[in-house]
Coordinates of C-alpha atoms in Angstrom, one line a residue:
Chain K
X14 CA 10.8 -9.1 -39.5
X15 CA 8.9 -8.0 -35.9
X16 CA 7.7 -8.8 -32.8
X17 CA 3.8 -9.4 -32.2
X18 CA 2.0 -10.2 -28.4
X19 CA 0.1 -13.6 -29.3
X20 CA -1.7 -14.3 -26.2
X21 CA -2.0 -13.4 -22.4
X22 CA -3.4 -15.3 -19.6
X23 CA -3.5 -14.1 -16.1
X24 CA -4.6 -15.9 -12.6
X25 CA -5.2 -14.1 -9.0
X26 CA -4.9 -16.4 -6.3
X27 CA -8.0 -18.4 -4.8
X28 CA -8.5 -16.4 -1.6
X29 CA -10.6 -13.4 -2.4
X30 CA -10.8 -9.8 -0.2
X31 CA -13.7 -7.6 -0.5
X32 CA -13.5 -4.0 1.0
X33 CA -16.3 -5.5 3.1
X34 CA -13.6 -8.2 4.7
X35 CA -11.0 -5.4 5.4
X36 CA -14.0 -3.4 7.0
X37 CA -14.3 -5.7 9.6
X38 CA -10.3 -5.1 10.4
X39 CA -10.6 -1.4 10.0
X40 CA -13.9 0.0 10.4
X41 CA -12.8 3.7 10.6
X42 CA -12.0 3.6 7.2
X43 CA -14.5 4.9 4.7
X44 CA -14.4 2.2 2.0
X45 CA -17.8 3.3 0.0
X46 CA -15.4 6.7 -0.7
X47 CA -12.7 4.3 -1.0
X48 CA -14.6 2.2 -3.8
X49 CA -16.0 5.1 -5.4
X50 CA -12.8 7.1 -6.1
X51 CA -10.2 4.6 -6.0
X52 CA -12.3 1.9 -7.9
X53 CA -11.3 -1.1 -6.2
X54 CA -13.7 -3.8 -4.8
X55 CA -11.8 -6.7 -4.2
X56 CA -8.0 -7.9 -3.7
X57 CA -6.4 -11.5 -4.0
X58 CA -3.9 -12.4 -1.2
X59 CA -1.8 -16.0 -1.9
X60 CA -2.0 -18.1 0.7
X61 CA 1.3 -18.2 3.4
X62 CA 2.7 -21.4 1.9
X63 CA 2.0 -20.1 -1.7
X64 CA 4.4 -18.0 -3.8
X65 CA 4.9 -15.7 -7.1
X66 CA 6.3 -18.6 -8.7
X67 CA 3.5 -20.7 -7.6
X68 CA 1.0 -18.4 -9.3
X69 CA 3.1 -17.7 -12.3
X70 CA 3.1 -21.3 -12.8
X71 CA -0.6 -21.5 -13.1
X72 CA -0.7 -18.2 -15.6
X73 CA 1.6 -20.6 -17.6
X74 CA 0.0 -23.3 -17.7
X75 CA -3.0 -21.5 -18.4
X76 CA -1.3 -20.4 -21.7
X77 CA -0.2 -23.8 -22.5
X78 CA -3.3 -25.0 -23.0
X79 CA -3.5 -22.5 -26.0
X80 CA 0.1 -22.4 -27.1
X81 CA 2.5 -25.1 -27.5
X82 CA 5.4 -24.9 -24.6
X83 CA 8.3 -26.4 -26.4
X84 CA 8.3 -23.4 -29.0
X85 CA 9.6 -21.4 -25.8
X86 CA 12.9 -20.3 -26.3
X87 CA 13.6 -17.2 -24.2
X88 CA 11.9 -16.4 -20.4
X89 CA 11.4 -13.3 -19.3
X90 CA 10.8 -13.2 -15.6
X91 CA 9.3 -9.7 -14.1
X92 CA 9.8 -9.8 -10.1
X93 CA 10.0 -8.2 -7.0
X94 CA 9.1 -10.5 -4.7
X95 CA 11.5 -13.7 -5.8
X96 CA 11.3 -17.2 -4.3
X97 CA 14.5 -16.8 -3.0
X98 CA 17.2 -14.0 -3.2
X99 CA 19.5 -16.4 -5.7
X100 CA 18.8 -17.8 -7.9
X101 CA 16.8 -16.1 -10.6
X102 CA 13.5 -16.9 -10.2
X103 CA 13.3 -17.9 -14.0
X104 CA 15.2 -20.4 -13.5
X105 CA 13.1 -22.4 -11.3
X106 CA 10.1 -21.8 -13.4
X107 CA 11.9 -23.6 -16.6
X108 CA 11.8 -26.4 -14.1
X109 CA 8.5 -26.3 -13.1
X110 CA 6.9 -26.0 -16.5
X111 CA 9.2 -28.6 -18.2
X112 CA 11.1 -26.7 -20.7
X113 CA 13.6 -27.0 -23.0
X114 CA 17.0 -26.7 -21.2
X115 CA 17.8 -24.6 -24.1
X116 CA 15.8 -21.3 -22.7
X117 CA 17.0 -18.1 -21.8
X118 CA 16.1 -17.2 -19.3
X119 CA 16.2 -14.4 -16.4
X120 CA 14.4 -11.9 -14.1
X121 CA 13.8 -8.5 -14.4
X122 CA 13.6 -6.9 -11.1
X123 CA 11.4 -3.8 -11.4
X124 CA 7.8 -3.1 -10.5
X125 CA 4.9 -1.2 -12.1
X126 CA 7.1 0.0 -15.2
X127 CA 8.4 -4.1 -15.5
X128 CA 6.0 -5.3 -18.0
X129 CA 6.5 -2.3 -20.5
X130 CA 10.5 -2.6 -20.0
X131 CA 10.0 -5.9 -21.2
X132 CA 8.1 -6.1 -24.4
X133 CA 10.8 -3.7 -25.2
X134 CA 12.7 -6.1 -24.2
X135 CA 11.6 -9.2 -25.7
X136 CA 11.0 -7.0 -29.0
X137 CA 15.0 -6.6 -29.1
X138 CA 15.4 -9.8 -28.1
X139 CA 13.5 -11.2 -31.6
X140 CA 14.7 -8.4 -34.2
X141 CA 18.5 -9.2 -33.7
X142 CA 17.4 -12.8 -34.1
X143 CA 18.4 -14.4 -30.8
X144 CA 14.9 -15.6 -29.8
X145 CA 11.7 -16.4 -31.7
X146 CA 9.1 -17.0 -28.8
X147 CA 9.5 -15.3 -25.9
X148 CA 7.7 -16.2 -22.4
X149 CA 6.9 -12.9 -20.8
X150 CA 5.8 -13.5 -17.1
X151 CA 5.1 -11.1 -14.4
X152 CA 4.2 -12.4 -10.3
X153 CA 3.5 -10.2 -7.9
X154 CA 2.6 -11.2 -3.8
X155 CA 3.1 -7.4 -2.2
X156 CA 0.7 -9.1 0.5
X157 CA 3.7 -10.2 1.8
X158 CA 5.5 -7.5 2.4
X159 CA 2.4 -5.4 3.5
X160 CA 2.2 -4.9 7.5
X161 CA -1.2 -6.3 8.4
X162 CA -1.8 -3.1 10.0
X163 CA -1.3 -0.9 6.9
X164 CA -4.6 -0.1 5.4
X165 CA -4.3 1.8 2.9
X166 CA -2.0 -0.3 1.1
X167 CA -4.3 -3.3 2.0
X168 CA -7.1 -1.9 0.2
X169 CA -5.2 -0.7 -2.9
X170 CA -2.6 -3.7 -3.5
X171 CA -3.4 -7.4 -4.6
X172 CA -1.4 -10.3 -6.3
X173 CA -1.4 -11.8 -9.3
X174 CA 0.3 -13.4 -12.3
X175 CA 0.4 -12.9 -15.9
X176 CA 1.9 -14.9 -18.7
X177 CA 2.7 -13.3 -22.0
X178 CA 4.2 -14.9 -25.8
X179 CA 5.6 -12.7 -27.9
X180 CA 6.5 -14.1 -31.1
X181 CA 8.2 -13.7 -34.2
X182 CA 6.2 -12.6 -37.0
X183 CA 6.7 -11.0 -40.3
X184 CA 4.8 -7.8 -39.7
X185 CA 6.4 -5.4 -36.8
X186 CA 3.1 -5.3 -34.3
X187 CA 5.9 -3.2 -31.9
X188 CA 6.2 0.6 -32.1
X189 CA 9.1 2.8 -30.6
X190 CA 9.5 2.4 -27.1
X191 CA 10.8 4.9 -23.9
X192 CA 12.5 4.7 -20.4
X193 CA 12.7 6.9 -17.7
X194 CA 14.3 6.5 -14.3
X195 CA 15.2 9.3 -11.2
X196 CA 16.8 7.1 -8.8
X197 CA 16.5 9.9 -5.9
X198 CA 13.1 8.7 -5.4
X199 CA 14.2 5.2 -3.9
X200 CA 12.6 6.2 -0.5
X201 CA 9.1 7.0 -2.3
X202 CA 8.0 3.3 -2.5
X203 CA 10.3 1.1 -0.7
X204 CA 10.9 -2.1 1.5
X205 CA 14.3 -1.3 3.4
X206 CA 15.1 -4.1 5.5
X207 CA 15.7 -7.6 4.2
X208 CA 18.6 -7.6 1.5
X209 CA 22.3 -6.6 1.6
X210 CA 22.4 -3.1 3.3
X211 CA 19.7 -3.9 5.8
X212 CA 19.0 -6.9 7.4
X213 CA 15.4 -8.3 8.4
X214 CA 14.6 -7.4 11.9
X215 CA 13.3 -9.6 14.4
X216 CA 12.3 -6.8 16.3
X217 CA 11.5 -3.5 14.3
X218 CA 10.6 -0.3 15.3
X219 CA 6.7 0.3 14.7
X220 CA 6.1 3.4 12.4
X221 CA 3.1 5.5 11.3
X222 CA 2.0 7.3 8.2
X223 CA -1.2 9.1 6.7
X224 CA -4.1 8.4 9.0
X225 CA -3.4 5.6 11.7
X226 CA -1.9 3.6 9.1
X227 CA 1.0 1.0 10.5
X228 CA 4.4 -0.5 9.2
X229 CA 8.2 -1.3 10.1
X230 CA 11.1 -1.1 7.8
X231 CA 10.3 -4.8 7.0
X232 CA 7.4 -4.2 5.2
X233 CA 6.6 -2.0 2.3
X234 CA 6.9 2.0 2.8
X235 CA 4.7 4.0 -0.2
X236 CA 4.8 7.7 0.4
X237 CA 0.9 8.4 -1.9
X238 CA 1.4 12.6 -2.0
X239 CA 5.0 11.8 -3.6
X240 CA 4.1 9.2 -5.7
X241 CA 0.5 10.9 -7.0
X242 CA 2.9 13.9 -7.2
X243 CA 5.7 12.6 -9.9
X244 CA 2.9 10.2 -11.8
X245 CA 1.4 13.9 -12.1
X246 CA 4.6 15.5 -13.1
X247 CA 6.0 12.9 -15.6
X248 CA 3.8 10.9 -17.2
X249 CA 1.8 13.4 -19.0
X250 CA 5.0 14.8 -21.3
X251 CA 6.5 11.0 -21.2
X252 CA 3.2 10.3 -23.3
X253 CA 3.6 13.1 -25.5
X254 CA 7.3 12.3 -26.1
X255 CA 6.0 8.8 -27.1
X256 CA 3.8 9.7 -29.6
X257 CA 6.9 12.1 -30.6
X258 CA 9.2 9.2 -30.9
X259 CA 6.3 7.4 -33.2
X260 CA 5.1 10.0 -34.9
X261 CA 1.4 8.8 -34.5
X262 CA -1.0 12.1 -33.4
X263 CA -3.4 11.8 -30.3
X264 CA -6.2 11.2 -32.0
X265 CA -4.4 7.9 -34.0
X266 CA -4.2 5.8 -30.7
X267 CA -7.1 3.5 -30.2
X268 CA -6.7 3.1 -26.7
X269 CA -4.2 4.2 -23.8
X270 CA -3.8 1.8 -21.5
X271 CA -1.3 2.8 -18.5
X272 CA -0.5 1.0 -15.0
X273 CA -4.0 0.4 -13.4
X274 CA -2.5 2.1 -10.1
X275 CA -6.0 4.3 -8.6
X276 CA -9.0 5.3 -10.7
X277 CA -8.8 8.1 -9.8
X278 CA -5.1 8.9 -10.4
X279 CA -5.6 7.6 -14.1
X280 CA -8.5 9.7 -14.4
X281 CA -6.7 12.7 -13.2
X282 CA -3.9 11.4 -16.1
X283 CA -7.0 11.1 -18.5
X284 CA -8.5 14.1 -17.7
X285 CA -4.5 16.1 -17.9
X286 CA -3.9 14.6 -21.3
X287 CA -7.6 15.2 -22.7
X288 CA -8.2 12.1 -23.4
X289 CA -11.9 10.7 -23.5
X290 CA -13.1 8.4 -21.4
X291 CA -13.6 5.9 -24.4
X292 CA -9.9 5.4 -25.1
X293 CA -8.6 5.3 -22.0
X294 CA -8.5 2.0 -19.8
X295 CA -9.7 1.9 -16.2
X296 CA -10.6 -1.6 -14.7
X297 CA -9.1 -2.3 -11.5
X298 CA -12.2 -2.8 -9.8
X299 CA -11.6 -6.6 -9.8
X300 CA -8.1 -7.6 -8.3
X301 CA -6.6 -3.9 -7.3
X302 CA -3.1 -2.9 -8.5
X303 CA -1.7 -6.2 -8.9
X304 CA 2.0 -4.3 -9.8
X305 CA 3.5 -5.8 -12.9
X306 CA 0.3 -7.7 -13.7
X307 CA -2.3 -4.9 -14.3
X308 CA -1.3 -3.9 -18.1
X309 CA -1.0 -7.6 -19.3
X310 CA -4.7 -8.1 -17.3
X311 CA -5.6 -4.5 -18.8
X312 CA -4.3 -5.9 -22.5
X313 CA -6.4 -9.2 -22.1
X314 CA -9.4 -7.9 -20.8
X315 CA -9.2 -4.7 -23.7
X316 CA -8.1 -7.1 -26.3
X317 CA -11.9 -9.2 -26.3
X318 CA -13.5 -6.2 -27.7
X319 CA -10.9 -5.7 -30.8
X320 CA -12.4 -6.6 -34.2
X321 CA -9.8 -5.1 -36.8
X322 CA -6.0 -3.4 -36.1
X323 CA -5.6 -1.1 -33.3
X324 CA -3.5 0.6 -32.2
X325 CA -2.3 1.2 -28.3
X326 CA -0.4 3.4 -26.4
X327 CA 1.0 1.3 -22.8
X328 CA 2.6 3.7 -20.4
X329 CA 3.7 1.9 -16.8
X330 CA 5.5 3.6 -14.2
X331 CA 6.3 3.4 -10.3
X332 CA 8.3 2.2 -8.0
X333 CA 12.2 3.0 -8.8
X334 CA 11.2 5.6 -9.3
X335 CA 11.3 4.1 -13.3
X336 CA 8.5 4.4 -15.6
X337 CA 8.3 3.3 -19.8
X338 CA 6.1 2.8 -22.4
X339 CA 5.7 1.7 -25.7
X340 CA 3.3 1.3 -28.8
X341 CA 1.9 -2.2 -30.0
X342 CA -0.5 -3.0 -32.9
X343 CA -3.2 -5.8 -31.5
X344 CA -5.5 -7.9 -34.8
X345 CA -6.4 -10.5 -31.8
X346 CA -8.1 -11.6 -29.1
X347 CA -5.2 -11.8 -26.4
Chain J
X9 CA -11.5 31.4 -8.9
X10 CA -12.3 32.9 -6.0
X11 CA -11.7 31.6 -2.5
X12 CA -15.1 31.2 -1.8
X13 CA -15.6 28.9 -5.0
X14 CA -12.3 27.6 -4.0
X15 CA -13.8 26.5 -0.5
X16 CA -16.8 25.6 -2.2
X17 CA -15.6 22.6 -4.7
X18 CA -12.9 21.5 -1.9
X19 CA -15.9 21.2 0.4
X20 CA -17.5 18.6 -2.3
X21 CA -14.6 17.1 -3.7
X22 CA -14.0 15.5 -0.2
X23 CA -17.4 14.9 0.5
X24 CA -17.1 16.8 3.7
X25 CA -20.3 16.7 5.9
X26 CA -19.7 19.8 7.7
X27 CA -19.0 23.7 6.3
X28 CA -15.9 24.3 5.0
X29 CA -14.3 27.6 6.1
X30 CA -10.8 29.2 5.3
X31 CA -10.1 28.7 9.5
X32 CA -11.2 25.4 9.5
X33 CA -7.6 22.9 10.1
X34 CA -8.1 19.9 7.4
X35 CA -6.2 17.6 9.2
X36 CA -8.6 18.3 12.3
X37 CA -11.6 16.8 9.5
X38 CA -13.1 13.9 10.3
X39 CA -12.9 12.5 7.0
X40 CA -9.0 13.6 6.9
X41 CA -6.7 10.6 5.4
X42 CA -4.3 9.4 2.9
X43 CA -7.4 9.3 0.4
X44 CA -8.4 13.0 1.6
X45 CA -4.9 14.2 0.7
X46 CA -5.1 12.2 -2.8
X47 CA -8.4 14.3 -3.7
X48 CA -6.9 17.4 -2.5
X49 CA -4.0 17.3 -4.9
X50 CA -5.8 16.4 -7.5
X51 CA -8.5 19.1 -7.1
X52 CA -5.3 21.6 -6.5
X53 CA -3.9 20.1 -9.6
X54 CA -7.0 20.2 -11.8
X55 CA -7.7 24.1 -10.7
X56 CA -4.1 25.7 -10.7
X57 CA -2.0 23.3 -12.4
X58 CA 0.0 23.2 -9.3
X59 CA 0.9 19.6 -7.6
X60 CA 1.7 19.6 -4.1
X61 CA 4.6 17.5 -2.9
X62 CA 4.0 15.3 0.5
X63 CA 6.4 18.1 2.2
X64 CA 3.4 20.3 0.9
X65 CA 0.5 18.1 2.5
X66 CA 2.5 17.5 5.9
X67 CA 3.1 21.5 6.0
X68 CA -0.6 23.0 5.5
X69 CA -3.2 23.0 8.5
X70 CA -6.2 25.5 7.6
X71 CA -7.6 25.9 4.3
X72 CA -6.2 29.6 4.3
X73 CA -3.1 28.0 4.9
X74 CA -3.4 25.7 1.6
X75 CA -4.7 28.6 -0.1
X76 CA -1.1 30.6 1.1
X77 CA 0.8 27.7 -0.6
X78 CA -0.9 28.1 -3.8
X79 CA -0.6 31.8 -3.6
X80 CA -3.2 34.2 -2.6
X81 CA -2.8 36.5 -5.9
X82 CA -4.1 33.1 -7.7
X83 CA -7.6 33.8 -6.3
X84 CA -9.6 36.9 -8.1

């Protein structure tokens, strides 16, 4: 008895911005080094009236064409930007696609480690036998927390949605997987204002960072040295104690495929862990870090290429600061 | 590595248009940003297996100053 990822879809959201749009709005900025090292040459932004669940409804549906809804017993809903702060987002998604009233179904609120915390997840979920087809989604609109003014978080972040089935199948296609969390890092990437301890200000204090880059405790905060500094720290043993915990050599995994944060932050990972460039994912050129959503795009996109078995190693990690991994066995096209 | 090297590769790994000395203040560059410091931590990292914090970044003006932080007796 196992687990096994059948099939990913993944949408971005109609309204398309090149680093040639966001030069108009800050031409100081030096976006050819900026496409060049940080690999990004376009971001999606959802409209104003448009949502997470609005796009995670179309990576659904997407799916559905290829799957058939009603085997869907279980949602699992990855999140930080909710429709509303109750209820659970996946709630209102069983609505919106039509299913059975017998789902599971729940969010997960976490960010760039979300999607690997919940294969783990959904893997659990299926070996003690109370689910068979699990609806992995992850949504993701960090334009809306952005402050217009914040440009380097403009050029790097981008929204999306991804929709996942994991199945039942009689081969285990699921390795072991790990967690890691150091909650002292909440201030590192953070949104203060807008939930229980902090309200929402009408009003708030305008506040600096980097190089003439804007925001307010109402918008999202990232701290780049801090964060560059514990991705460098941690995830280089995290992915030796996961090939530990599986007892699979370096050499055995077909392909790594981590958070698509930065190029060239995963090439510096690449590079650390001696890795060659052939089995190591980067492809964030089209879309940016899209959160939760950039290993299920990652998996799709890697997944056309696959002609027999292979084996891959997904590591995500951010914002928490919380970061996990896993390994899965893919035979298919995703 | 000496400091000269040191200079040297800094100089290219940001792409720097001018000359690169130990007195010159980085955060004075013209090219100086969030990016800028993203290189410069990975280049650190890459030759000294050292990984400056933000506290790090925010403290160091001159190159000679960066070079203090990773420690002078690192340079032959």
């Amino acid at each position: 008895m196992g687990a096994t990822i059948q099939a990913i879809e993944y949408v971005f959201p109609k309204n398309k911005v090149t680093n040639k749009d966001l030069l108009l709005q800050f031409p100081e900025y030096d976006f050819k080094k900026f496409d060049d090292k940080v690999g990004i040459s376009c971001r999606y932004y959802v409209d104003e009236n448009e949502t997470g669940l609005d796009l995670a409804v179309q990576a659904c549906e997407k799916l559905f064409q290829r799957i058939d809804s009603a085997t869907i017993d279980y949602i699992l809903y990855c999140t930080q930007n909710p429709d509303y702060i109750l209820p659970t987002t996946a709630c209102l998604l069983q609505d919106r696609l039509g299913l059975s009233k017998n789902v599971g179904a729940l969010d997960i609120n976490l960010g760039c480690s979300a999607y690997t915390y919940v294969l783990s997840l959904a893997k659990a979920l299926i070996n003690s036998g109370q689910a068979k087809n699990i609806l992995v989604v992850t949504a993701e609109t960090y334009s809306k927390i952005l402050n217009e003014r914040d440009c380097s978080n403009r050029a790097i972040f981008g929204d999306a949605a991804t929709a996942t089935l994991v199945s039942y199948t009689e081969e285990e296609n699921f390795g072991d997987f790990l967690f890691g969390t150091d909650g002292s890092g909440v201030e590192k990437l953070f949104v203060k204002n807008g939930a229980s301890k902090y309200k929402f200000e009408s009003n708030p204090e305008v506040k600096t960072y980097g190089s003439g880059n804007f925001y307010t405790d109402n918008d999202l905060y990232m701290n780049g040295p801090e964060i560059f500094h514990f991705t460098g720290e941690v995830v280089p043993g995290f992915v030796e104690e996961l090939l530990e915990a599986n007892q699979v050599e370096k050499d055995h995994i077909d392909q790594y495929i981590f958070h698509q944060a930065n190029a060239f932050m995963l090439n510096f990972l690449r590079k650390r862990l001696k890795i060659e460039e052939e089995r190591f994912f980067i492809d964030l050129r089209d879309g940016g870090n899209t959160v939760s959503s950039t290993i299920p795009i990652a998996l799709k996109k890697y997944s056309q290429k696959i002609t027999e078995k292979e084996t891959l190693l997904l590591v995500g990690f951010g914002v928490g600061l919380s970061w996990s991994g896993g390994l899965v066995t893919i035979n298919n096209k995703l | 590595m000496n400091k000269a090297e040191f200079i040297k590769g800094l100089e290219e790994e940001l792409e720097l248009e001018i000359t690169l000395t130990a007195e010159t203040d980085l955060k004075g560059l013209d090219e100086w940003d969030s990016m800028a410091a993203m290189l410069l931590i990975g280049y650190v990292s890459n030759e000294f297996g050292l990984t400056l914090t933000a506290d790090d970044i925010k403290n160091i003006s001159t190159v000679q100053s960066l070079i203090e932080r990773i420690g002078v007796e690192k340079f032959n």
